[in-house]
PDB file of C-alpha atoms in Angstrom:
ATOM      1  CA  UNK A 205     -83.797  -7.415 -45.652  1.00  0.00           C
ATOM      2  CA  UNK A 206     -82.306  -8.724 -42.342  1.00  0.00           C
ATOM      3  CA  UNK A 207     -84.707  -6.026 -40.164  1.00  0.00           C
ATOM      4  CA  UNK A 208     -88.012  -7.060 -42.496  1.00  0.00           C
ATOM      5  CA  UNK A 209     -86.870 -11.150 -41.334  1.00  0.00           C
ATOM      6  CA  UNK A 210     -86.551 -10.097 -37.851  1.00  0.00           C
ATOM      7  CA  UNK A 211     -90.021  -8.416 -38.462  1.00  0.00           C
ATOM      8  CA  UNK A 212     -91.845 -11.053 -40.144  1.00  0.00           C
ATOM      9  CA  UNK A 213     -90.115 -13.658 -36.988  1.00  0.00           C
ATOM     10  CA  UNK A 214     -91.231 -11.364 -34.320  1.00  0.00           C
ATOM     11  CA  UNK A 215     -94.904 -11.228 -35.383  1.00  0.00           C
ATOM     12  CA  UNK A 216     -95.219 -14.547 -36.581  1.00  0.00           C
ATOM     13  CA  UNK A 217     -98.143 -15.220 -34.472  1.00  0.00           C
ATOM     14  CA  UNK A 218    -100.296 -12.957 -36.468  1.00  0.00           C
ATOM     15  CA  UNK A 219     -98.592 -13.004 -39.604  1.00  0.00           C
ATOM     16  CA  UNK A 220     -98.476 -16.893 -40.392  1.00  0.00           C
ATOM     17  CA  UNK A 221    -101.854 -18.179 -38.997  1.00  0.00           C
ATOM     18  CA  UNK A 222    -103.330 -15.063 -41.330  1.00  0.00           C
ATOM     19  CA  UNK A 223    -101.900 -16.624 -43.563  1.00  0.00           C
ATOM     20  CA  UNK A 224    -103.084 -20.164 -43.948  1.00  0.00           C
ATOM     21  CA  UNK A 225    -106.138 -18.964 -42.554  1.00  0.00           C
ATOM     22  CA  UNK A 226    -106.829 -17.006 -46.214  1.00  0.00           C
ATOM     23  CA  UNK A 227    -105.447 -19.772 -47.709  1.00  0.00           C
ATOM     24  CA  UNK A 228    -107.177 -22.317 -46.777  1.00  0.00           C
ATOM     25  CA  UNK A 229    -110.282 -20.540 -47.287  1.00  0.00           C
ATOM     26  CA  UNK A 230    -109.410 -19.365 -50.383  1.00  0.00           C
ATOM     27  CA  UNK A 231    -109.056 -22.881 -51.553  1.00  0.00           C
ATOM     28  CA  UNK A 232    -112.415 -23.921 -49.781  1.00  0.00           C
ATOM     29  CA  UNK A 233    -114.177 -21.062 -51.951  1.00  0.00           C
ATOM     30  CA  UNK A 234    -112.459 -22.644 -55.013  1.00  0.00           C
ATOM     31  CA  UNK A 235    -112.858 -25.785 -55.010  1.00  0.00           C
ATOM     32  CA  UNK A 236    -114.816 -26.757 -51.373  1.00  0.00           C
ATOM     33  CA  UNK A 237    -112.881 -29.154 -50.165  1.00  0.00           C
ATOM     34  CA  UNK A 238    -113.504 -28.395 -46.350  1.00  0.00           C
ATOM     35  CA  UNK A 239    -117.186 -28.267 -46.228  1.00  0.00           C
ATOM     36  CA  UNK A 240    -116.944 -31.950 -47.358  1.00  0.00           C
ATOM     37  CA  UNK A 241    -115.921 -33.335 -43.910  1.00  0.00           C
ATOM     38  CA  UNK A 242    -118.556 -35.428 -41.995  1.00  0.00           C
ATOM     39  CA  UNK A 243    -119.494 -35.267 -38.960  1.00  0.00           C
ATOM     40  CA  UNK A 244    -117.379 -37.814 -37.867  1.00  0.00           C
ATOM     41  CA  UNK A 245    -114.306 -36.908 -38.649  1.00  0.00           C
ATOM     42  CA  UNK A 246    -115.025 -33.153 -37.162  1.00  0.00           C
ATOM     43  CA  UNK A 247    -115.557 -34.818 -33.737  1.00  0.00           C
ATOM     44  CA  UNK A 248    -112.224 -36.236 -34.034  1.00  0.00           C
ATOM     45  CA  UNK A 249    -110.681 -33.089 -34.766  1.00  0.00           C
ATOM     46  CA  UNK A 250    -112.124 -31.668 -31.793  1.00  0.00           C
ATOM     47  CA  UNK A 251    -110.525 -34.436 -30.020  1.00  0.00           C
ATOM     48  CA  UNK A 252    -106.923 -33.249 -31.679  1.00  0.00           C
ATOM     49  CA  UNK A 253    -108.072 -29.604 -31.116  1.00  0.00           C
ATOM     50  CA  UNK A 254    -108.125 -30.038 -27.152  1.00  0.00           C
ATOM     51  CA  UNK A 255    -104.992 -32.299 -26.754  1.00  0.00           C
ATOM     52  CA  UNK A 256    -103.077 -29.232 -28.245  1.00  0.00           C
ATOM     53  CA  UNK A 257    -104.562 -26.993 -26.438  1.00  0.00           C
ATOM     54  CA  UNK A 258    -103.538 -29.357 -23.202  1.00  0.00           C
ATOM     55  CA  UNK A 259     -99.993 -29.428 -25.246  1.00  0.00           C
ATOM     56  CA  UNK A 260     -99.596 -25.319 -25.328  1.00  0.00           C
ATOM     57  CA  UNK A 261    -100.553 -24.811 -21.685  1.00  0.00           C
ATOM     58  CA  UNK A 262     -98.093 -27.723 -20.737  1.00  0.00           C
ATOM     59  CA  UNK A 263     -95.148 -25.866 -22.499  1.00  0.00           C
ATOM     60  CA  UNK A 264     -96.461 -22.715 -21.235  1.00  0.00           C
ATOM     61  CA  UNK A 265     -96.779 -23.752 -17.350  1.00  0.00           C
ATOM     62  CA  UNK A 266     -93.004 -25.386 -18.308  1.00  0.00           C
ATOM     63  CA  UNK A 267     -91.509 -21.985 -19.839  1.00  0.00           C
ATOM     64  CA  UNK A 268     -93.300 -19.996 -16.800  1.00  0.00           C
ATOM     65  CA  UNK A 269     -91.926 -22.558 -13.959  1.00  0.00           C
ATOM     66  CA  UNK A 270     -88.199 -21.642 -15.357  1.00  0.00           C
ATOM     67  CA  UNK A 271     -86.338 -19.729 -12.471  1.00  0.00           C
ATOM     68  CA  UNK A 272     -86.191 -15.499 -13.624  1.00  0.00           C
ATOM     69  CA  UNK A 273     -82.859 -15.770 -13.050  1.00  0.00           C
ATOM     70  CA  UNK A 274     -81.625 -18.560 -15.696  1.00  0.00           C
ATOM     71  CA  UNK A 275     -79.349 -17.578 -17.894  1.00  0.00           C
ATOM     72  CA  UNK A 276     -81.399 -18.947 -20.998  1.00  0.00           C
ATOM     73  CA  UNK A 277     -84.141 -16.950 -19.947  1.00  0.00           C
ATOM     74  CA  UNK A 278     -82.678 -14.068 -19.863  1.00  0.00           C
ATOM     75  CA  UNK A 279     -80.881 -14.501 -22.789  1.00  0.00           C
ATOM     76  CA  UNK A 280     -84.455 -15.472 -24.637  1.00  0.00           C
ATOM     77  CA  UNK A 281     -85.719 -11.914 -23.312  1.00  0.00           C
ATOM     78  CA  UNK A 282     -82.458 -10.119 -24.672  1.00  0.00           C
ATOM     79  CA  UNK A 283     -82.958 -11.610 -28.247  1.00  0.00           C
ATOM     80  CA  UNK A 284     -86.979 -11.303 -28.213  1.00  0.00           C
ATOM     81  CA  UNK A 285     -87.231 -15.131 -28.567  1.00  0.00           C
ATOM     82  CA  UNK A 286     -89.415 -15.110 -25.563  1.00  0.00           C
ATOM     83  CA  UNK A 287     -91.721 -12.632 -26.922  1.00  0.00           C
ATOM     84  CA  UNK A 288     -91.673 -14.730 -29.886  1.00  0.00           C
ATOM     85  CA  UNK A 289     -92.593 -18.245 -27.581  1.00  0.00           C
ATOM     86  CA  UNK A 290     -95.439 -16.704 -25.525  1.00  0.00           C
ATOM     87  CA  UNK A 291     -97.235 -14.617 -28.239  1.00  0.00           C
ATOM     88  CA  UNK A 292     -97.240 -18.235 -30.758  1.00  0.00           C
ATOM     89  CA  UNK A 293     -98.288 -20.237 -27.563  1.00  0.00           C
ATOM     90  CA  UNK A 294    -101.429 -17.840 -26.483  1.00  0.00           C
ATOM     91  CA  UNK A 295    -102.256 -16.752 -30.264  1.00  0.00           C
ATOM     92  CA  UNK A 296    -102.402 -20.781 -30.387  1.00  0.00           C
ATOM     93  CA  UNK A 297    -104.473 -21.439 -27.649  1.00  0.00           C
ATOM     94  CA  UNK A 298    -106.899 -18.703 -28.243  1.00  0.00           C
ATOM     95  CA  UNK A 299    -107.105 -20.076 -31.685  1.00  0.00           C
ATOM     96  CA  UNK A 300    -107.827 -23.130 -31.005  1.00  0.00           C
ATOM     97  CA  UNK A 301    -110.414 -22.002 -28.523  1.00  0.00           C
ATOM     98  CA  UNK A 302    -112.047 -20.154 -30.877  1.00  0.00           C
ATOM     99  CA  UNK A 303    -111.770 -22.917 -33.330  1.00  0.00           C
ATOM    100  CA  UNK A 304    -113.730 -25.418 -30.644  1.00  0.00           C
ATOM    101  CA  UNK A 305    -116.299 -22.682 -29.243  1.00  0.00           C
ATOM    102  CA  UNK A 306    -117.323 -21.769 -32.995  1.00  0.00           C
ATOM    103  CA  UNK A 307    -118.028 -26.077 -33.510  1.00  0.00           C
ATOM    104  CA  UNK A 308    -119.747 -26.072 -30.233  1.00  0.00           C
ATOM    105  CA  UNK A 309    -122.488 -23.242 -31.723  1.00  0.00           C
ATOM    106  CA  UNK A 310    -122.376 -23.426 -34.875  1.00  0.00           C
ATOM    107  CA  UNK A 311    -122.107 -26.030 -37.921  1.00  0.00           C
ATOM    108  CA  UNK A 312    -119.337 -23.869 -39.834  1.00  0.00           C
ATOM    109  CA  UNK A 313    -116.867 -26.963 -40.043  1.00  0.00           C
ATOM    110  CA  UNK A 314    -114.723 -24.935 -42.753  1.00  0.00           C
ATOM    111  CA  UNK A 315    -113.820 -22.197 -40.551  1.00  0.00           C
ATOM    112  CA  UNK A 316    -112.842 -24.706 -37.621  1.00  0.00           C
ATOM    113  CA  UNK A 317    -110.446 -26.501 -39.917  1.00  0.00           C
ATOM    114  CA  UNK A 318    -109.007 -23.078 -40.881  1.00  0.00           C
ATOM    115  CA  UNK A 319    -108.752 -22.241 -37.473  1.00  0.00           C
ATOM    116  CA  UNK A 320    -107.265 -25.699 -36.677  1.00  0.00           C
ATOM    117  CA  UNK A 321    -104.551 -25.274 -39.380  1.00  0.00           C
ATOM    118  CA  UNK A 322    -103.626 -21.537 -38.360  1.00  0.00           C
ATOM    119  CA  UNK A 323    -102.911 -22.629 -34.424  1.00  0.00           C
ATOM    120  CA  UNK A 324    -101.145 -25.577 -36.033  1.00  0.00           C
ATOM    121  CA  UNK A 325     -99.039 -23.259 -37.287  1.00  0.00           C
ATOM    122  CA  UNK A 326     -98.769 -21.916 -33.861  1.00  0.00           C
ATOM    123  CA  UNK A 327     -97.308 -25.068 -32.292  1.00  0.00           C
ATOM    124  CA  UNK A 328     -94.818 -25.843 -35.293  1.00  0.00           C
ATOM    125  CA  UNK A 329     -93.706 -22.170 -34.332  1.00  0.00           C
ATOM    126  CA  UNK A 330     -93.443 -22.921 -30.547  1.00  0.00           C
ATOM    127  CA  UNK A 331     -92.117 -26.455 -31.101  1.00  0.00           C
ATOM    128  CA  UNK A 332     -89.255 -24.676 -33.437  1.00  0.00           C
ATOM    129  CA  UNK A 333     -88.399 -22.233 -30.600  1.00  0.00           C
ATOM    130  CA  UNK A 334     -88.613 -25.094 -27.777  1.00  0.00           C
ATOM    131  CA  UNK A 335     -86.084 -26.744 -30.140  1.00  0.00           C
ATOM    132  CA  UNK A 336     -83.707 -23.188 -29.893  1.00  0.00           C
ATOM    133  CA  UNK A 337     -83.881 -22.920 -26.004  1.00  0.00           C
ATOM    134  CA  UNK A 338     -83.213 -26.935 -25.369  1.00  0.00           C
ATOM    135  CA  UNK A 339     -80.226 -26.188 -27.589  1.00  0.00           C
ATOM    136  CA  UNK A 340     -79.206 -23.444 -25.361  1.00  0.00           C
ATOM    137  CA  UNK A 341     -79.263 -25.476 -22.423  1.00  0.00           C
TER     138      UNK A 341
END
């Protein structure tokens, strides 16, 4: 049970914006509560969309500017945390990427909430390992 944890923690990039991806559509296809959004309230989400985007590349440039020789680094590498960190911080960003290039082109706004959720997901991921290496500190 421990190893299938460890698993499950280790790919949680993939594994939990899946997820609430199929979720969240799931429940669109149900009961279509996404494609009710105006227009409005879409560009404001785009808004949101890029300020996290800004936010993962901050904490990314942060986590890349630490010296290779820190002890909390290394100990991050040792543990996999910081395979953990950088795989939730660019499955995030290309996410939400993907999420804003699909609004730019298209007029899918259910998919770009999905999207939006699943590298939300992504950042409550990162912000929980942030939390673990400023404790280690």
């Amino acid at each position: 049970m421990k190893k299938l944890i460890s698993k499950i923690k280790y790919h949680s990039a993939i594994i939990f914006p899946i997820l609430s991806f199929i979720l969240l559509s799931v429940i669109d296809n149900k009961y279509g509560l996404l494609s009710k959004v105006s227009e409005k309230k879409m560009d404001t989400l785009i808004g949101v969309i890029v300020s996290i985007v800004g936010i993962f590349l901050t904490v990314l440039t942060i986590y890349l500017s630490f010296p290779k020789t820190d002890i909390v680094k290394q100990r991050m590498k040792k543990t996999g945390h910081n395979h953990i960190l950088l795989s939730n911080i660019c499955a995030g960003i290309i996410l939400l990427s993907v999420a804003l290039l699909i609004w730019l082109f298209t007029n899918c706004y259910s998919i770009v909430i999905c999207l939006f959720c699943a590298g939300l997901v992504n950042m409550l991921i990162t912000g929980y390992y942030i939390l673990v290496l400023s404790n280690f500190s």
